[in-house]
Coordinates of C-alpha atoms in Angstrom, one line a residue:
M455 CA 190.3 203.2 143.1
I456 CA 188.0 202.8 146.0
G457 CA 184.1 205.2 145.1
L458 CA 182.6 204.9 149.3
I459 CA 179.1 205.6 149.5
S460 CA 176.5 205.4 152.4
A461 CA 173.0 207.4 153.0
T462 CA 172.8 206.6 157.1
A463 CA 175.1 206.8 160.0
A464 CA 175.1 202.7 159.9
G465 CA 176.4 202.9 156.2
A466 CA 178.8 205.6 157.7
A467 CA 180.5 204.0 160.4
A468 CA 180.4 200.8 158.6
R469 CA 182.3 203.4 155.1
D470 CA 184.8 205.0 157.7
R471 CA 186.3 202.0 159.1
L472 CA 187.2 200.7 154.9
V473 CA 188.6 204.3 154.0
A474 CA 190.7 203.8 158.3
A475 CA 192.0 200.2 156.5
W476 CA 192.3 201.0 153.5
P477 CA 193.4 205.9 153.2
D478 CA 195.1 205.2 149.5
R479 CA 192.5 203.4 147.6
T480 CA 189.4 204.9 149.1
R481 CA 187.5 207.7 147.9
V482 CA 184.2 209.4 150.2
Y483 CA 181.4 210.8 147.9
D484 CA 178.6 212.2 150.2
G485 CA 175.5 214.5 148.6
P486 CA 172.9 213.3 147.2
V487 CA 173.2 209.7 146.4
G488 CA 172.7 209.4 143.3
D489 CA 174.7 212.9 142.6
A490 CA 177.6 210.5 144.1
V491 CA 177.1 207.5 142.8
R492 CA 176.9 208.9 139.0
R493 CA 180.2 210.8 140.5
A494 CA 182.2 207.3 141.5
F495 CA 180.9 205.4 138.7
E496 CA 182.7 207.4 136.3
E497 CA 185.6 208.1 138.6
C498 CA 186.3 205.4 139.5
E499 CA 187.3 201.6 139.5
Q500 CA 185.1 199.9 142.5
L501 CA 182.9 200.9 144.3
V502 CA 181.0 199.8 147.5
C503 CA 177.9 201.1 148.1
F504 CA 176.2 201.0 151.6
L505 CA 172.8 201.0 150.8
A506 CA 169.9 198.6 148.8
T507 CA 171.2 196.4 145.8
G508 CA 168.0 197.5 144.1
A509 CA 168.5 201.6 144.8
V510 CA 172.0 200.9 143.4
V511 CA 170.2 199.1 140.4
R512 CA 167.8 201.6 139.2
L513 CA 170.6 204.3 140.4
V514 CA 173.5 202.2 138.0
A515 CA 171.0 201.1 135.6
P516 CA 171.7 204.3 133.1
L517 CA 175.6 204.3 133.5
L518 CA 175.3 200.9 132.4
D519 CA 178.3 200.7 129.3
G520 CA 179.6 197.4 129.1
K521 CA 181.1 194.2 131.4
A522 CA 185.0 195.9 129.5
S523 CA 184.3 199.0 130.9
D524 CA 182.0 198.6 133.9
P525 CA 183.4 199.1 137.1
G526 CA 183.4 196.3 140.1
V527 CA 180.3 197.1 143.1
V528 CA 179.6 195.6 146.0
C529 CA 176.2 196.3 148.1
V530 CA 176.7 196.3 151.8
D531 CA 173.3 196.4 153.7
E532 CA 172.4 198.6 156.6
A533 CA 173.0 196.1 159.2
G534 CA 176.7 195.1 157.7
R535 CA 176.2 191.3 157.3
F536 CA 176.0 191.1 153.5
A537 CA 178.8 192.3 151.0
V538 CA 176.9 191.7 147.8
S539 CA 179.0 191.6 144.5
L540 CA 176.8 193.5 142.4
L541 CA 178.0 194.7 138.4
G542 CA 181.5 193.4 137.5
G543 CA 182.3 190.4 139.4
H544 CA 185.5 189.7 137.3
A545 CA 186.3 192.3 135.1
G546 CA 185.6 194.6 137.8
G547 CA 187.1 193.0 140.2
A548 CA 183.9 192.7 142.9
N549 CA 183.4 189.3 143.5
E550 CA 187.3 189.6 145.1
L551 CA 186.3 192.9 146.5
A552 CA 183.3 191.7 148.2
C553 CA 185.4 189.2 149.5
E554 CA 188.1 192.1 150.9
V555 CA 185.2 194.1 152.2
G556 CA 183.6 191.2 153.6
G557 CA 186.7 190.1 155.7
L558 CA 187.1 194.1 157.0
L559 CA 183.6 194.7 158.4
G560 CA 182.7 191.0 159.1
A561 CA 180.4 190.3 156.9
E562 CA 179.5 187.4 154.4
P563 CA 180.4 187.4 151.0
V564 CA 177.6 187.1 148.2
V565 CA 179.1 186.2 145.0
T566 CA 176.5 184.5 142.4
T567 CA 179.3 184.2 139.5
A568 CA 178.6 181.0 138.6
T569 CA 182.7 179.7 138.0
D570 CA 183.6 181.3 141.6
A571 CA 180.8 179.3 143.5
V572 CA 181.6 176.6 142.5
G573 CA 185.6 177.0 141.9
V574 CA 185.6 177.2 138.0
P575 CA 187.8 179.8 137.1
G576 CA 186.5 182.4 134.7
L577 CA 188.9 182.3 131.8
D578 CA 188.4 185.9 131.3
T579 CA 190.0 185.8 134.8
L580 CA 193.3 184.2 134.0
G581 CA 195.6 186.7 133.7
L582 CA 195.7 185.9 129.4
P583 CA 193.9 187.9 126.4
V584 CA 191.1 185.7 125.6
E585 CA 189.4 185.0 122.4
G586 CA 186.5 183.0 121.0
D587 CA 183.6 182.0 122.6
V588 CA 184.0 182.6 126.5
A589 CA 180.2 182.1 127.3
G590 CA 179.6 178.9 125.8
V591 CA 183.0 177.0 127.7
T592 CA 182.3 178.9 130.7
R593 CA 178.7 176.7 130.6
A594 CA 180.7 173.9 129.6
L595 CA 183.0 173.7 131.6
L596 CA 180.5 174.5 134.4
D597 CA 177.6 171.8 133.5
G598 CA 180.3 169.2 133.4
D599 CA 181.0 168.5 129.6
P600 CA 184.1 167.4 128.3
V601 CA 186.4 171.0 127.9
A602 CA 190.4 170.1 126.0
L603 CA 193.0 171.6 126.8
E604 CA 194.9 172.3 123.7
A605 CA 198.4 173.8 124.6
E606 CA 200.9 174.1 122.0
V607 CA 203.2 176.2 124.5
S608 CA 203.4 175.6 127.5
W609 CA 202.5 177.1 130.5
P610 CA 201.5 177.5 134.5
L611 CA 197.8 177.7 134.2
T612 CA 195.8 177.2 137.0
A613 CA 193.8 174.2 137.2
L614 CA 191.0 173.6 135.5
P615 CA 188.5 170.5 134.7
V616 CA 189.1 169.9 130.9
A617 CA 189.6 166.0 129.4
D618 CA 192.0 164.6 126.7
E619 CA 188.9 165.2 124.0
G620 CA 186.3 166.9 124.9
S621 CA 183.7 169.3 121.5
Y622 CA 184.6 172.6 123.3
V623 CA 188.6 174.2 122.9
I624 CA 190.7 175.7 125.1
R625 CA 193.9 175.9 123.4
L626 CA 196.6 178.1 124.3
T627 CA 198.9 179.5 121.6
D628 CA 200.8 182.5 120.7
R629 CA 200.0 181.4 116.6
T630 CA 197.6 184.0 115.4
V631 CA 194.9 181.6 115.5
A632 CA 191.4 182.2 115.4
P633 CA 188.6 180.7 117.3
A634 CA 186.6 178.3 116.1
E635 CA 183.6 177.0 116.8
R636 CA 182.9 176.3 121.1
E637 CA 186.8 177.3 121.0
V638 CA 188.4 179.8 123.8
V639 CA 191.7 180.4 122.8
L640 CA 194.3 182.5 125.5
R641 CA 197.8 184.2 124.4
P642 CA 200.3 183.5 126.7
P643 CA 203.0 186.0 127.2
S644 CA 205.7 184.0 126.2
L645 CA 207.2 185.6 123.5
V646 CA 210.4 188.4 123.1
V647 CA 211.3 190.3 120.6
G648 CA 214.8 192.1 120.5
V649 CA 215.0 195.0 118.7
G650 CA 218.3 197.6 117.1
A651 CA 217.8 201.2 116.0
S652 CA 219.9 203.1 115.0
K653 CA 220.0 206.8 116.7
G654 CA 216.7 208.8 115.1
A655 CA 214.7 205.6 114.1
P656 CA 210.6 206.6 113.5
V657 CA 208.4 204.8 115.5
D658 CA 206.7 203.6 112.8
E659 CA 209.4 202.5 111.2
V660 CA 210.5 200.0 114.6
L661 CA 206.8 199.6 115.4
G662 CA 205.8 198.5 111.1
L663 CA 209.0 196.5 111.6
V664 CA 208.0 193.9 114.4
E665 CA 204.1 193.7 113.6
G666 CA 205.6 192.6 110.2
A667 CA 207.9 190.3 111.4
L668 CA 205.4 188.8 113.7
R669 CA 202.4 189.3 110.9
D670 CA 205.3 186.9 108.5
A671 CA 206.4 184.4 111.2
G672 CA 202.2 183.5 112.4
L673 CA 202.5 184.7 115.9
S674 CA 199.9 187.3 117.6
V675 CA 201.1 190.1 118.3
R676 CA 199.5 189.6 121.9
S677 CA 202.0 187.1 122.9
V678 CA 204.2 189.1 122.9
A679 CA 206.0 190.0 127.0
E680 CA 208.1 192.8 125.7
V681 CA 210.3 194.4 123.7
A682 CA 214.3 193.8 124.4
T683 CA 217.5 195.7 123.8
V684 CA 220.7 197.3 124.2
D685 CA 221.0 199.3 127.6
A686 CA 222.3 202.4 125.6
K687 CA 219.1 202.3 123.7
A688 CA 217.1 202.2 127.0
G689 CA 215.6 205.9 126.2
E690 CA 215.8 205.9 122.0
P691 CA 212.5 206.6 121.2
G692 CA 211.3 205.0 118.3
I693 CA 211.8 201.9 120.4
V694 CA 210.6 203.1 123.3
G695 CA 207.3 204.3 121.3
A696 CA 207.2 201.0 119.2
A697 CA 207.2 199.5 123.3
E698 CA 204.7 201.5 125.1
R699 CA 202.1 200.6 121.7
L700 CA 202.3 197.3 121.6
G701 CA 201.6 197.9 125.5
V702 CA 204.9 196.3 126.8
P703 CA 207.4 197.0 128.8
V704 CA 211.8 197.8 127.3
V705 CA 213.7 195.4 128.8
T706 CA 217.3 196.2 128.7
Y707 CA 220.6 194.3 128.5
T708 CA 224.8 195.8 128.9
A709 CA 226.6 195.4 126.0
E710 CA 229.1 192.5 127.6
E711 CA 226.1 190.6 128.3
L712 CA 224.5 190.9 125.0
A713 CA 227.9 189.5 123.7
E714 CA 228.1 186.6 125.0
V715 CA 225.4 185.3 123.7
T716 CA 225.9 183.1 120.7
V717 CA 223.8 184.9 117.7
P718 CA 223.5 182.9 114.0
N719 CA 223.8 186.4 112.9
P720 CA 226.4 188.6 113.9
S721 CA 227.4 192.3 112.3
D722 CA 230.1 194.5 112.5
A723 CA 228.0 197.6 112.9
P724 CA 226.4 197.1 116.0
L725 CA 229.8 196.0 117.8
A726 CA 230.9 199.2 117.0
A727 CA 228.0 201.2 117.6
V728 CA 227.9 199.9 121.4
G729 CA 230.1 197.1 121.6
T730 CA 227.9 193.6 120.6
P731 CA 228.5 192.1 117.5
S732 CA 224.6 191.1 117.8
V733 CA 221.6 193.2 119.4
A734 CA 218.1 192.1 118.0
E735 CA 218.9 188.5 118.0
A736 CA 221.4 188.4 121.5
A737 CA 218.5 190.6 123.3
A738 CA 215.6 188.7 122.3
L739 CA 217.8 184.8 123.0
V740 CA 219.7 186.0 126.2
R741 CA 218.0 184.7 128.8
G742 CA 217.3 181.5 126.5
G743 CA 214.1 180.1 124.6
E744 CA 213.5 179.4 120.5
L745 CA 214.3 181.7 117.8
L746 CA 211.1 182.4 116.1
V747 CA 212.4 184.6 113.6
P748 CA 216.1 185.4 113.1
K749 CA 216.9 189.0 113.2
R750 CA 215.4 191.0 110.0
K751 CA 215.9 194.8 109.0
S752 CA 212.7 197.4 108.5
E753 CA 212.6 199.0 105.2
R754 CA 211.8 201.8 104.0
A755 CA 210.1 203.2 101.3
D756 CA 212.5 205.8 100.3
G757 CA 214.8 203.5 100.1
R758 CA 217.4 204.5 102.4
P759 CA 219.4 202.1 103.7
A760 CA 217.3 200.3 107.1
M761 CA 217.4 202.1 110.9
A762 CA 216.2 199.0 112.4
T763 CA 216.2 195.4 113.6
C764 CA 214.2 193.1 115.4
A765 CA 214.3 189.3 115.9
V766 CA 211.7 187.4 117.6
V767 CA 212.2 184.6 120.2
R768 CA 209.9 182.5 122.0
R769 CA 211.1 182.4 125.9
P770 CA 210.0 179.0 128.0
A771 CA 207.5 179.1 130.6
R772 CA 208.7 179.2 133.9
G773 CA 207.0 176.8 135.9
R774 CA 205.8 177.6 139.6
L775 CA 206.7 176.3 142.3
A776 CA 204.3 177.5 146.2
V777 CA 205.9 175.6 149.0
V778 CA 202.9 176.3 151.8
G779 CA 202.3 176.0 155.7
L780 CA 199.0 174.5 156.2
G781 CA 199.4 175.6 159.7
P782 CA 198.9 173.1 163.1
G783 CA 195.6 171.9 161.5
A784 CA 192.6 173.8 162.1
R785 CA 190.4 175.3 159.4
D786 CA 190.6 179.3 160.8
L787 CA 195.2 179.1 161.1
L788 CA 195.2 177.8 157.0
T789 CA 196.1 181.8 156.0
P790 CA 194.1 183.8 153.3
R791 CA 197.9 183.2 151.0
A792 CA 197.8 180.1 151.5
R793 CA 194.2 179.4 150.8
A794 CA 195.2 181.3 147.8
E795 CA 197.9 179.3 146.4
L796 CA 196.0 176.3 146.5
R797 CA 193.4 178.0 144.2
R798 CA 195.6 178.8 141.8
A799 CA 197.6 175.6 141.3
A800 CA 197.2 173.3 139.1
V801 CA 199.1 170.9 140.7
L802 CA 199.1 169.6 144.2
V803 CA 201.8 167.4 146.2
G804 CA 201.6 166.3 150.2
L805 CA 201.7 163.4 152.2
D806 CA 198.3 161.9 151.9
Q807 CA 196.8 163.1 155.5
Y808 CA 197.6 166.9 155.0
V809 CA 196.0 166.2 151.3
D810 CA 193.1 165.1 153.1
Q811 CA 193.4 168.6 155.2
I812 CA 192.8 170.7 152.3
R813 CA 191.0 168.6 149.7
D814 CA 187.7 170.9 149.6
L815 CA 189.8 174.2 148.8
L816 CA 190.7 173.2 145.4
R817 CA 189.7 173.6 142.5
P818 CA 188.3 171.1 139.4
G819 CA 190.5 169.3 137.7
T820 CA 194.2 170.1 140.1
R821 CA 196.0 167.0 140.3
I822 CA 196.8 165.8 143.4
L823 CA 200.2 163.5 144.0
E824 CA 199.8 161.9 147.4
S825 CA 201.9 159.7 149.1
G826 CA 202.6 158.9 152.6
L827 CA 204.6 158.7 155.6
G828 CA 209.0 158.4 154.7
A829 CA 208.6 160.6 151.1
E830 CA 209.5 163.6 152.1
E831 CA 212.4 164.1 149.6
A832 CA 211.0 161.9 146.8
R833 CA 208.2 164.4 147.1
A834 CA 210.1 167.6 146.6
R835 CA 211.9 165.9 143.7
T836 CA 208.4 165.3 142.1
A837 CA 207.2 169.4 142.7
V838 CA 209.9 170.6 141.6
A839 CA 210.4 168.4 138.1
E840 CA 206.0 169.3 137.6
A841 CA 208.0 172.9 137.6
R842 CA 210.2 172.8 135.4
R843 CA 206.9 171.7 132.7
G844 CA 205.6 174.4 133.5
Q845 CA 203.3 173.9 135.8
A846 CA 201.9 175.5 138.6
V847 CA 203.4 173.8 141.5
A848 CA 201.9 174.0 144.8
L849 CA 204.2 171.5 148.0
I850 CA 202.3 171.6 151.8
G851 CA 203.7 171.0 154.7
S852 CA 201.9 171.5 157.9
G853 CA 202.9 174.2 160.1
D854 CA 205.3 176.6 158.3
A855 CA 206.1 174.6 155.8
G856 CA 209.8 176.4 156.2
V857 CA 210.3 174.5 160.1
Y858 CA 211.4 170.7 159.4
A859 CA 208.4 170.6 156.2
M860 CA 209.5 170.7 152.8
A861 CA 210.5 174.5 151.7
S862 CA 214.4 172.8 152.7
P863 CA 214.4 170.0 150.5
A864 CA 212.2 171.4 147.9
L865 CA 214.3 174.1 147.2
A866 CA 217.3 171.8 147.6
E867 CA 217.1 170.6 144.5
A868 CA 215.3 173.5 143.0
S869 CA 217.5 176.1 140.3
D870 CA 216.8 179.4 139.3
D871 CA 215.1 178.1 136.4
I872 CA 211.5 177.8 138.2
D873 CA 209.9 180.5 139.9
V874 CA 209.6 179.9 144.1
V875 CA 207.2 181.4 145.9
G876 CA 207.3 180.0 150.1
V877 CA 203.8 181.0 151.8
P878 CA 204.2 181.1 155.9
G879 CA 202.1 179.1 158.3
V880 CA 201.1 178.7 161.5
T881 CA 204.6 176.1 163.6
A882 CA 203.8 174.0 166.1
A883 CA 205.8 175.6 168.4
L884 CA 203.9 178.8 167.7
A885 CA 199.9 177.3 168.4
A886 CA 201.4 175.3 171.5
G887 CA 202.4 178.6 172.6
A888 CA 199.5 180.3 172.4
I889 CA 198.0 177.3 173.9
L890 CA 200.2 177.7 177.1
G891 CA 199.9 180.7 177.7
A892 CA 203.4 183.0 176.8
P893 CA 206.5 180.7 177.0
L894 CA 207.9 182.1 174.1
G895 CA 207.8 185.7 175.9
H896 CA 211.8 185.3 175.0
D897 CA 215.1 183.9 173.1
H898 CA 213.5 180.7 171.9
V899 CA 214.6 177.8 170.3
S900 CA 212.4 174.3 168.7
I901 CA 214.8 171.2 168.8
S902 CA 213.9 168.0 166.5
L903 CA 214.7 164.9 168.8
S904 CA 215.3 162.5 165.3
D905 CA 217.9 161.2 165.0
L906 CA 216.9 160.0 161.5
H907 CA 218.3 162.9 159.4
T908 CA 220.3 164.3 162.0
P909 CA 223.3 162.7 163.8
W910 CA 222.3 162.3 167.8
E911 CA 225.8 163.4 168.7
V912 CA 224.6 166.7 167.0
I913 CA 220.9 167.2 168.2
E914 CA 222.9 166.9 172.1
R915 CA 225.2 168.9 171.4
R916 CA 222.3 171.5 170.3
V917 CA 220.4 170.3 174.3
R918 CA 223.1 171.3 175.5
A919 CA 224.0 174.5 173.9
A920 CA 220.1 175.6 174.7
A921 CA 221.2 174.7 178.1
E922 CA 223.9 176.5 178.8
A923 CA 222.5 179.5 177.3
D924 CA 219.2 179.5 179.5
I925 CA 216.4 179.5 176.6
V926 CA 213.2 178.5 176.5
V927 CA 213.3 174.9 174.0
T928 CA 210.8 173.2 172.0
F929 CA 210.7 170.3 171.7
Y930 CA 209.7 168.6 168.4
N931 CA 209.3 165.0 167.2
P932 CA 209.5 164.3 171.2
R933 CA 209.1 160.2 171.0
S934 CA 207.6 157.5 168.9
R935 CA 207.3 154.1 169.5
G936 CA 211.1 153.0 167.7
R937 CA 213.3 156.2 169.3
D938 CA 212.2 156.0 173.6
W939 CA 215.4 157.5 174.9
Q940 CA 215.8 160.9 173.2
L941 CA 213.3 162.3 175.0
P942 CA 214.9 161.0 178.0
K943 CA 218.2 162.5 177.6
A944 CA 216.9 165.9 176.4
L945 CA 214.9 166.3 179.6
A946 CA 218.5 165.2 182.1
I947 CA 220.5 168.1 180.2
L948 CA 218.3 170.7 180.8
A949 CA 217.6 169.0 184.5
G950 CA 221.4 170.2 184.7
H951 CA 221.2 173.4 184.4
R952 CA 217.3 174.1 185.8
E953 CA 215.5 173.4 188.7
P954 CA 212.9 170.4 188.6
T955 CA 210.1 173.0 189.4
T956 CA 211.6 175.0 185.8
P957 CA 207.8 174.7 183.8
V958 CA 207.0 171.9 180.9
G959 CA 204.3 172.8 178.7
V960 CA 203.4 169.6 176.3
V961 CA 200.6 169.9 174.0
R962 CA 199.3 167.4 171.7
N963 CA 196.9 168.2 168.3
A964 CA 197.9 171.8 169.4
S965 CA 194.1 173.2 167.8
R966 CA 192.6 170.3 166.1
A967 CA 189.6 168.4 167.4
D968 CA 191.3 166.3 170.1
E969 CA 193.9 168.7 171.7
S970 CA 194.9 168.4 174.4
S971 CA 197.2 169.8 176.8
R972 CA 198.8 170.6 180.2
L973 CA 201.4 172.5 182.7
T974 CA 203.2 170.0 184.7
D975 CA 206.8 171.0 185.7
L976 CA 210.5 169.0 185.2
E977 CA 211.5 166.6 187.6
S978 CA 207.7 165.2 187.1
L979 CA 206.7 165.5 183.4
D980 CA 206.3 161.5 182.6
P981 CA 207.8 161.1 179.0
A982 CA 205.8 158.0 178.3
T983 CA 202.6 159.7 177.9
V984 CA 204.9 161.9 174.3
D985 CA 204.3 161.2 171.3
M986 CA 205.2 162.0 167.5
M987 CA 202.6 164.7 167.9
T988 CA 203.4 166.3 170.9
V989 CA 205.1 170.4 171.4
V990 CA 207.0 169.4 174.7
T991 CA 208.0 173.5 175.8
V992 CA 210.4 173.7 178.3
G993 CA 211.0 176.6 180.1
N994 CA 213.8 179.2 181.0
T995 CA 215.2 180.2 184.6
A996 CA 213.0 183.0 184.4
T997 CA 209.7 181.1 183.1
R998 CA 207.1 180.3 185.5
E999 CA 203.2 179.6 186.1
I1000 CA 200.8 182.3 186.6
A1001 CA 197.6 181.6 186.7
G1002 CA 197.9 178.1 185.2
R1003 CA 199.8 179.4 182.4
M1004 CA 202.9 179.7 181.5
V1005 CA 204.7 183.1 181.0
T1006 CA 208.6 183.7 180.2
P1007 CA 208.9 187.6 181.0
R1008 CA 210.6 189.8 177.9
G1009 CA 213.3 190.9 180.4
Y1010 CA 214.6 189.2 183.6
R1011 CA 213.9 192.8 185.1
W1012 CA 210.7 192.5 185.0
Q1013 CA 211.4 189.2 187.2
E1014 CA 212.6 190.7 189.4
E1015 CA 211.0 193.6 190.4
D1016 CA 208.5 191.2 191.1
R1017 CA 210.2 189.4 193.1

């Protein structure tokens, strides 16, 4: 919950804008400001104070306990010009909150955390348990001192400015190693503990078994991702309680699923009890991985039979592939989600000219794999291969990556062994449409006139279908030096079904610095003025030029009423 505190009418007005935008995230604290701040500090994860920073510093100073527990605090000035991350930038989420508040109020976010200022991710913001000399290693990253990344297990980290060797070390491991001097240890959630238990098995017996198995194998309990078992044991108190103490979820599988897993130590007992020859080993191995601790039984001080078994598997990291649409070119048409994915990636794959558009947005240490025109399939294969190596990858394309761009070849290469995220972008058709007016106000279709990958016979059939269906058509890739006859042919097909005066919009380099546009008609358009950087939109029989803008009515009735 975000506590909101204000002292003036202007502050209250800005406060109410946040309440309207985040009704379920915010709580207003009225009354004397000092009391309001103290109550919000105790009750909320974050605060937004519409007060001077000096006043807030004096109010919260006696309340501070530590960076791990203090809420994030953001201050907004009386004029609403700045949203200042004052306290808990990383741990309290104040840096991100300042950016969110700034976006809603039109204020400039002020973030003074050193790592955020230079684009280096804070080691305590990577979503992994962290131990060791966080301050010292972070300072080395900021100062440009060589910091080595020693990854004993693969994990899709964001980009870090690391070297092969260095006097400072970031160690990525699930083993129980203590951080050395000048070292930070990151614990990835790479371990799965499979557990089987008899009815009524005590929590302490299950938990003791698991912790003992991890300890004896030299594995960190902080790297346990989940406890896995058969679905018949989903509500077994001993298993549920042990998982709660470990702070991880219980994941269950059917006996049929577990029975199909090949294990080194099958047994008749679980087969008779729940229908599978293995619970602990099979539940840990069902999604693949390396068996680090074979099935072991609990030991009871009273000498009675064990009531629990466990096994531990290191599950391979799933790489992450984000297919990102960059929009038509203008920086302000690059979506916030696309920006976030670019900064999350450790590897960027893309066409060289698109990489140049967003190079300044990448984090230091991002590995860039760029290539020239005509290498789309190779880029897709490269991006998928990097993700399969456990990397966090961003594959970029212009406009929307799913429209004549990189999503299709990438997803044709990808299987279910990686995570894929699609990030939509503003397409060229939409950017051009906004410039022309409202040409896409009714049914519309996009057709690429490039026959490099699609036979012309197929393209022509699609153009004829659109012409006969009276659909607005946007032509991508309309004309190049080597393909100069396709656009005239397509226009002739449309002319057989539409009047010569049908409006046609021509937009080149939509949203870029050298953008140009013009409105003409089907009879007057000269194909020689069109190139590969141009989008051509041909209206339907209802499309009109109104006040110099191209408009397609949402329905024919509206057009008829206007006649």
